[in-house]
Amino acid sequence: MCIGGRMRKAIGRFLVFMSVFIIIAIGYIVWHQHGLYKEGTDVYNEIRNKATDFPDRNLSSRKEQSVPFRVDWEALANTDTVAWIRFDNPEIINYPVMQGKDNVQYLNHLYNGEYSINGSIFINCHNDKYFKDDNTIIYGHSMLNGDMFGSLKKYHDDSFGRENPYFYIYLPDGTTHKYQIFAVVDAGDGSDDYRYSFSDISAFKTFQKTMKSKSLYDTGLTTNFSKRLVSLSTCASSGADTGKRIMVIGMEISRVKTQDAASWYKAPKSIK
């Protein structure tokens, strides 16, 4: 009995020790993860402060003063920046857009090249960086705190989508491109939902019709085969490993010259 009692006490102490160890380990992982998130967030807050007007996201102040949003492209010189993306709401989506040599580089690197689990917002490496393709695909992580494209999941709610139908792409040639939400789709990673080039207008028509039919709700915008699309992609709430993605597809409705081109901007050799 004594041996059995001592054994039970030893097992009990071991289980208590393991429980405490696991709690400490989980706490450290959460703390460390939070620190990594914050590092990336701080870097983007800094470049937002340096490179844009009204960096505090004071949207009402900007509207009251009728001041257009502008990008200081010189602050982004010597980077792989090809655009800037901004939403009125969710305002947290307000980032430089990169393009790497492949679709892995900016999964875990910030706009300045530093390693970070936040990664960057970036376009498909095969897309035209001047946004001349029929469908330009832009990727971003779905961060738990809503950073990067973490707020795109709000578009699962049809009322939110209808109340917030626009986003903007700013290009270093000085133009502002306004997009209206065309479709919100639950997409499969690597599926035909991610097509960016089309053999002819017929193929693009089929693509537009398919994406419209797959939309989770009617966004109020109909197909228009003369208009270019931009597809914003991030992981669904179920996580990256499932292969499920949410895709918010915008259709270009206006293009306006709003500022001077960046000094480092090089015009395309040919216009598609």
GROMACS .gro file of C-alpha atoms in nm:
model
  272
    1MET     CA    1   0.000   0.000   0.000
    2CYS     CA    2   0.284   0.238   0.086
    3ILE     CA    3   0.448   0.176  -0.247
    4GLY     CA    4   0.117   0.227  -0.425
    5GLY     CA    5   0.051   0.548  -0.230
    6ARG     CA    6   0.394   0.688  -0.307
    7MET     CA    7   0.346   0.599  -0.672
    8ARG     CA    8   0.012   0.782  -0.686
    9LYS     CA    9   0.166   1.087  -0.519
   10ALA     CA   10   0.458   1.082  -0.764
   11ILE     CA   11   0.221   1.056  -1.057
   12GLY     CA   12   0.011   1.336  -0.911
   13ARG     CA   13   0.313   1.562  -0.871
   14PHE     CA   14   0.424   1.479  -1.225
   15LEU     CA   15   0.082   1.565  -1.367
   16VAL     CA   16   0.077   1.895  -1.176
   17PHE     CA   17   0.427   1.974  -1.304
   18MET     CA   18   0.327   1.892  -1.663
   19SER     CA   19   0.011   2.103  -1.634
   20VAL     CA   20   0.208   2.402  -1.510
   21PHE     CA   21   0.471   2.348  -1.779
   22ILE     CA   22   0.206   2.336  -2.053
   23ILE     CA   23   0.037   2.652  -1.923
   24ILE     CA   24   0.370   2.836  -1.916
   25ALA     CA   25   0.460   2.707  -2.264
   26ILE     CA   26   0.126   2.816  -2.411
   27GLY     CA   27   0.158   3.154  -2.242
   28TYR     CA   28   0.506   3.200  -2.388
   29ILE     CA   29   0.388   3.104  -2.736
   30VAL     CA   30   0.096   3.350  -2.717
   31TRP     CA   31   0.324   3.625  -2.583
   32HIS     CA   32   0.587   3.555  -2.850
   33GLN     CA   33   0.325   3.544  -3.127
   34HIS     CA   34   0.177   3.872  -3.008
   35GLY     CA   35   0.523   4.027  -3.012
   36LEU     CA   36   0.581   3.914  -3.370
   37TYR     CA   37   0.241   4.049  -3.479
   38LYS     CA   38   0.314   4.381  -3.311
   39GLU     CA   39   0.652   4.417  -3.480
   40GLY     CA   40   0.489   4.387  -3.821
   41THR     CA   41   0.202   4.617  -3.723
   42ASP     CA   42   0.446   4.883  -3.601
   43VAL     CA   43   0.638   4.875  -3.929
   44TYR     CA   44   0.320   4.928  -4.131
   45ASN     CA   45   0.199   5.202  -3.899
   46GLU     CA   46   0.532   5.375  -3.952
   47ILE     CA   47   0.520   5.362  -4.332
   48ARG     CA   48   0.155   5.467  -4.324
   49ASN     CA   49   0.258   5.772  -4.123
   50LYS     CA   50   0.541   5.852  -4.364
   51ALA     CA   51   0.376   5.774  -4.695
   52THR     CA   52   0.013   5.884  -4.673
   53ASP     CA   53  -0.202   6.183  -4.584
   54PHE     CA   54  -0.423   6.147  -4.276
   55PRO     CA   55  -0.228   5.843  -4.150
   56ASP     CA   56  -0.436   5.840  -3.830
   57ARG     CA   57  -0.722   5.710  -4.047
   58ASN     CA   58  -0.933   6.012  -3.948
   59LEU     CA   59  -1.174   5.955  -4.233
   60SER     CA   60  -1.436   6.207  -4.119
   61SER     CA   61  -1.171   6.481  -4.094
   62ARG     CA   62  -1.045   6.407  -4.444
   63LYS     CA   63  -1.398   6.415  -4.587
   64GLU     CA   64  -1.486   6.739  -4.409
   65GLN     CA   65  -1.179   6.909  -4.557
   66SER     CA   66  -1.235   6.750  -4.900
   67VAL     CA   67  -0.870   6.644  -4.904
   68PRO     CA   68  -0.797   6.352  -5.138
   69PHE     CA   69  -0.596   6.062  -5.010
   70ARG     CA   70  -0.242   6.078  -5.147
   71VAL     CA   71   0.061   5.852  -5.139
   72ASP     CA   72   0.414   5.986  -5.097
   73TRP     CA   73   0.572   5.746  -5.341
   74GLU     CA   74   0.922   5.873  -5.265
   75ALA     CA   75   0.894   5.708  -4.921
   76LEU     CA   76   0.856   5.376  -5.102
   77ALA     CA   77   1.150   5.410  -5.342
   78ASN     CA   78   1.385   5.112  -5.371
   79THR     CA   79   1.117   4.864  -5.267
   80ASP     CA   80   0.901   4.623  -5.468
   81THR     CA   81   0.595   4.843  -5.417
   82VAL     CA   82   0.362   4.847  -5.719
   83ALA     CA   83   0.052   5.006  -5.564
   84TRP     CA   84  -0.127   5.114  -5.248
   85ILE     CA   85  -0.465   4.972  -5.142
   86ARG     CA   86  -0.717   5.144  -4.918
   87PHE     CA   87  -1.072   5.089  -4.796
   88ASP     CA   88  -1.297   5.356  -4.643
   89ASN     CA   89  -1.425   5.074  -4.422
   90PRO     CA   90  -1.265   4.858  -4.294
   91GLU     CA   91  -1.015   5.142  -4.254
   92ILE     CA   92  -0.751   4.901  -4.125
   93ILE     CA   93  -0.689   4.792  -4.486
   94ASN     CA   94  -0.448   5.069  -4.584
   95TYR     CA   95  -0.122   4.921  -4.712
   96PRO     CA   96   0.147   4.927  -4.978
   97VAL     CA   97   0.106   4.647  -5.233
   98MET     CA   98   0.413   4.449  -5.333
   99GLN     CA   99   0.509   4.214  -5.614
  100GLY     CA  100   0.781   3.956  -5.562
  101LYS     CA  101   0.971   3.723  -5.788
  102ASP     CA  102   0.730   3.447  -5.677
  103ASN     CA  103   0.419   3.412  -5.462
  104VAL     CA  104   0.615   3.302  -5.154
  105GLN     CA  105   0.852   3.593  -5.096
  106TYR     CA  106   0.599   3.831  -4.940
  107LEU     CA  107   0.411   3.569  -4.743
  108ASN     CA  108   0.664   3.627  -4.465
  109HIS     CA  109   0.844   3.950  -4.552
  110LEU     CA  110   0.739   4.310  -4.492
  111TYR     CA  111   0.746   4.576  -4.761
  112ASN     CA  112   1.103   4.671  -4.653
  113GLY     CA  113   1.230   4.315  -4.690
  114GLU     CA  114   1.240   4.231  -4.319
  115TYR     CA  115   1.120   3.887  -4.216
  116SER     CA  116   0.779   3.887  -4.043
  117ILE     CA  117   0.490   3.645  -4.004
  118ASN     CA  118   0.261   3.936  -4.097
  119GLY     CA  119   0.399   3.927  -4.449
  120SER     CA  120   0.276   4.189  -4.696
  121ILE     CA  121  -0.014   4.260  -4.924
  122PHE     CA  122   0.107   4.149  -5.269
  123ILE     CA  123  -0.014   4.081  -5.621
  124ASN     CA  124   0.032   3.755  -5.805
  125CYS     CA  125   0.384   3.738  -5.946
  126HIS     CA  126   0.239   3.658  -6.291
  127ASN     CA  127   0.011   3.962  -6.300
  128ASP     CA  128   0.101   4.279  -6.484
  129LYS     CA  129   0.228   4.525  -6.221
  130TYR     CA  130   0.053   4.812  -6.400
  131PHE     CA  131  -0.286   4.647  -6.331
  132LYS     CA  132  -0.357   4.601  -6.702
  133ASP     CA  133  -0.471   4.237  -6.671
  134ASP     CA  134  -0.838   4.147  -6.685
  135ASN     CA  135  -0.810   4.009  -6.332
  136THR     CA  136  -0.536   4.110  -6.089
  137ILE     CA  137  -0.509   3.891  -5.779
  138ILE     CA  138  -0.397   4.046  -5.450
  139TYR     CA  139  -0.309   3.827  -5.151
  140GLY     CA  140  -0.281   3.902  -4.781
  141HIS     CA  141  -0.282   3.711  -4.454
  142SER     CA  142  -0.593   3.698  -4.239
  143MET     CA  143  -0.444   3.815  -3.908
  144LEU     CA  144  -0.637   3.743  -3.590
  145ASN     CA  145  -0.624   4.110  -3.488
  146GLY     CA  146  -0.775   4.216  -3.821
  147ASP     CA  147  -0.448   4.340  -3.971
  148MET     CA  148  -0.354   4.284  -4.335
  149PHE     CA  149  -0.662   4.122  -4.499
  150GLY     CA  150  -0.802   3.993  -4.169
  151SER     CA  151  -1.102   4.226  -4.202
  152LEU     CA  152  -1.210   4.091  -4.542
  153LYS     CA  153  -1.412   3.826  -4.360
  154LYS     CA  154  -1.656   4.103  -4.271
  155TYR     CA  155  -1.772   4.077  -4.631
  156HIS     CA  156  -1.934   3.744  -4.549
  157ASP     CA  157  -2.205   3.965  -4.399
  158ASP     CA  158  -2.420   4.089  -4.688
  159SER     CA  159  -2.531   4.400  -4.499
  160PHE     CA  160  -2.167   4.500  -4.442
  161GLY     CA  161  -2.087   4.437  -4.806
  162ARG     CA  162  -2.371   4.652  -4.932
  163GLU     CA  163  -2.287   4.934  -4.692
  164ASN     CA  164  -1.916   4.928  -4.786
  165PRO     CA  165  -1.903   4.859  -5.160
  166TYR     CA  166  -1.581   5.038  -5.259
  167PHE     CA  167  -1.205   5.015  -5.232
  168TYR     CA  168  -0.924   5.207  -5.398
  169ILE     CA  169  -0.598   5.122  -5.569
  170TYR     CA  170  -0.336   5.397  -5.605
  171LEU     CA  171  -0.060   5.350  -5.862
  172PRO     CA  172   0.282   5.521  -5.876
  173ASP     CA  173   0.186   5.679  -6.210
  174GLY     CA  174  -0.033   5.910  -6.001
  175THR     CA  175  -0.369   5.752  -6.084
  176THR     CA  176  -0.643   5.647  -5.842
  177HIS     CA  177  -0.857   5.348  -5.938
  178LYS     CA  178  -1.193   5.302  -5.770
  179TYR     CA  179  -1.344   4.954  -5.747
  180GLN     CA  180  -1.695   4.845  -5.656
  181ILE     CA  181  -1.754   4.504  -5.501
  182PHE     CA  182  -1.869   4.275  -5.783
  183ALA     CA  183  -1.877   3.941  -5.599
  184VAL     CA  184  -1.785   3.780  -5.267
  185VAL     CA  185  -1.685   3.418  -5.313
  186ASP     CA  186  -1.577   3.126  -5.097
  187ALA     CA  187  -1.291   3.008  -5.316
  188GLY     CA  188  -1.069   2.703  -5.324
  189ASP     CA  189  -0.695   2.756  -5.320
  190GLY     CA  190  -0.553   2.683  -5.665
  191SER     CA  191  -0.897   2.664  -5.829
  192ASP     CA  192  -1.012   2.837  -6.147
  193ASP     CA  193  -1.134   3.120  -5.922
  194TYR     CA  194  -0.772   3.239  -5.935
  195ARG     CA  195  -0.750   3.286  -6.312
  196TYR     CA  196  -0.572   3.607  -6.407
  197SER     CA  197  -0.532   3.572  -6.784
  198PHE     CA  198  -0.780   3.474  -7.051
  199SER     CA  199  -0.734   3.354  -7.408
  200ASP     CA  200  -1.010   3.578  -7.544
  201ILE     CA  201  -1.307   3.791  -7.444
  202SER     CA  202  -1.532   3.484  -7.445
  203ALA     CA  203  -1.322   3.320  -7.171
  204PHE     CA  204  -1.334   3.640  -6.965
  205LYS     CA  205  -1.711   3.661  -7.007
  206THR     CA  206  -1.745   3.305  -6.881
  207PHE     CA  207  -1.523   3.385  -6.583
  208GLN     CA  208  -1.723   3.695  -6.488
  209LYS     CA  209  -2.053   3.508  -6.515
  210THR     CA  210  -1.917   3.218  -6.307
  211MET     CA  211  -1.787   3.438  -6.028
  212LYS     CA  212  -2.111   3.636  -6.024
  213SER     CA  213  -2.312   3.314  -5.993
  214LYS     CA  214  -2.089   3.196  -5.706
  215SER     CA  215  -2.121   3.520  -5.511
  216LEU     CA  216  -2.257   3.472  -5.159
  217TYR     CA  217  -2.505   3.753  -5.221
  218ASP     CA  218  -2.611   4.004  -5.484
  219THR     CA  219  -2.378   4.303  -5.459
  220GLY     CA  220  -2.592   4.511  -5.694
  221LEU     CA  221  -2.329   4.519  -5.967
  222THR     CA  222  -2.384   4.332  -6.293
  223THR     CA  223  -2.132   4.185  -6.536
  224ASN     CA  224  -1.944   4.425  -6.761
  225PHE     CA  225  -1.692   4.256  -6.984
  226SER     CA  226  -1.512   4.579  -7.074
  227LYS     CA  227  -1.415   4.635  -6.709
  228ARG     CA  228  -1.110   4.496  -6.530
  229LEU     CA  229  -1.133   4.308  -6.201
  230VAL     CA  230  -0.918   4.300  -5.889
  231SER     CA  231  -0.961   3.993  -5.667
  232LEU     CA  232  -0.860   4.022  -5.300
  233SER     CA  233  -0.782   3.683  -5.145
  234THR     CA  234  -0.722   3.570  -4.789
  235CYS     CA  235  -0.771   3.263  -4.573
  236ALA     CA  236  -1.123   3.182  -4.458
  237SER     CA  237  -1.202   3.171  -4.088
  238SER     CA  238  -1.138   2.796  -4.087
  239GLY     CA  239  -0.768   2.854  -4.150
  240ALA     CA  240  -0.499   2.832  -4.416
  241ASP     CA  241  -0.451   2.455  -4.398
  242THR     CA  242  -0.804   2.383  -4.519
  243GLY     CA  243  -0.740   2.544  -4.858
  244LYS     CA  244  -1.053   2.755  -4.816
  245ARG     CA  245  -1.029   3.121  -4.907
  246ILE     CA  246  -1.255   3.423  -4.912
  247MET     CA  247  -1.228   3.630  -5.226
  248VAL     CA  248  -1.364   3.983  -5.252
  249ILE     CA  249  -1.376   4.080  -5.619
  250GLY     CA  250  -1.390   4.444  -5.724
  251MET     CA  251  -1.475   4.585  -6.065
  252GLU     CA  252  -1.300   4.904  -6.177
  253ILE     CA  253  -1.554   5.185  -6.211
  254SER     CA  254  -1.326   5.488  -6.241
  255ARG     CA  255  -0.966   5.589  -6.304
  256VAL     CA  256  -0.851   5.943  -6.230
  257LYS     CA  257  -0.515   6.121  -6.229
  258THR     CA  258  -0.487   6.260  -5.874
  259GLN     CA  259  -0.118   6.339  -5.824
  260ASP     CA  260   0.221   6.347  -5.992
  261ALA     CA  261   0.390   6.019  -6.073
  262ALA     CA  262   0.670   5.890  -5.853
  263SER     CA  263   1.016   6.002  -5.962
  264TRP     CA  264   1.116   5.636  -5.986
  265TYR     CA  265   0.811   5.532  -6.188
  266LYS     CA  266   0.885   5.372  -6.524
  267ALA     CA  267   0.598   5.364  -6.773
  268PRO     CA  268   0.521   5.032  -6.941
  269LYS     CA  269   0.676   4.977  -7.280
  270SER     CA  270   0.340   4.886  -7.425
  271ILE     CA  271  -0.019   4.924  -7.311
  272LYS     CA  272  -0.234   4.617  -7.325
   0.00000   0.00000   0.00000
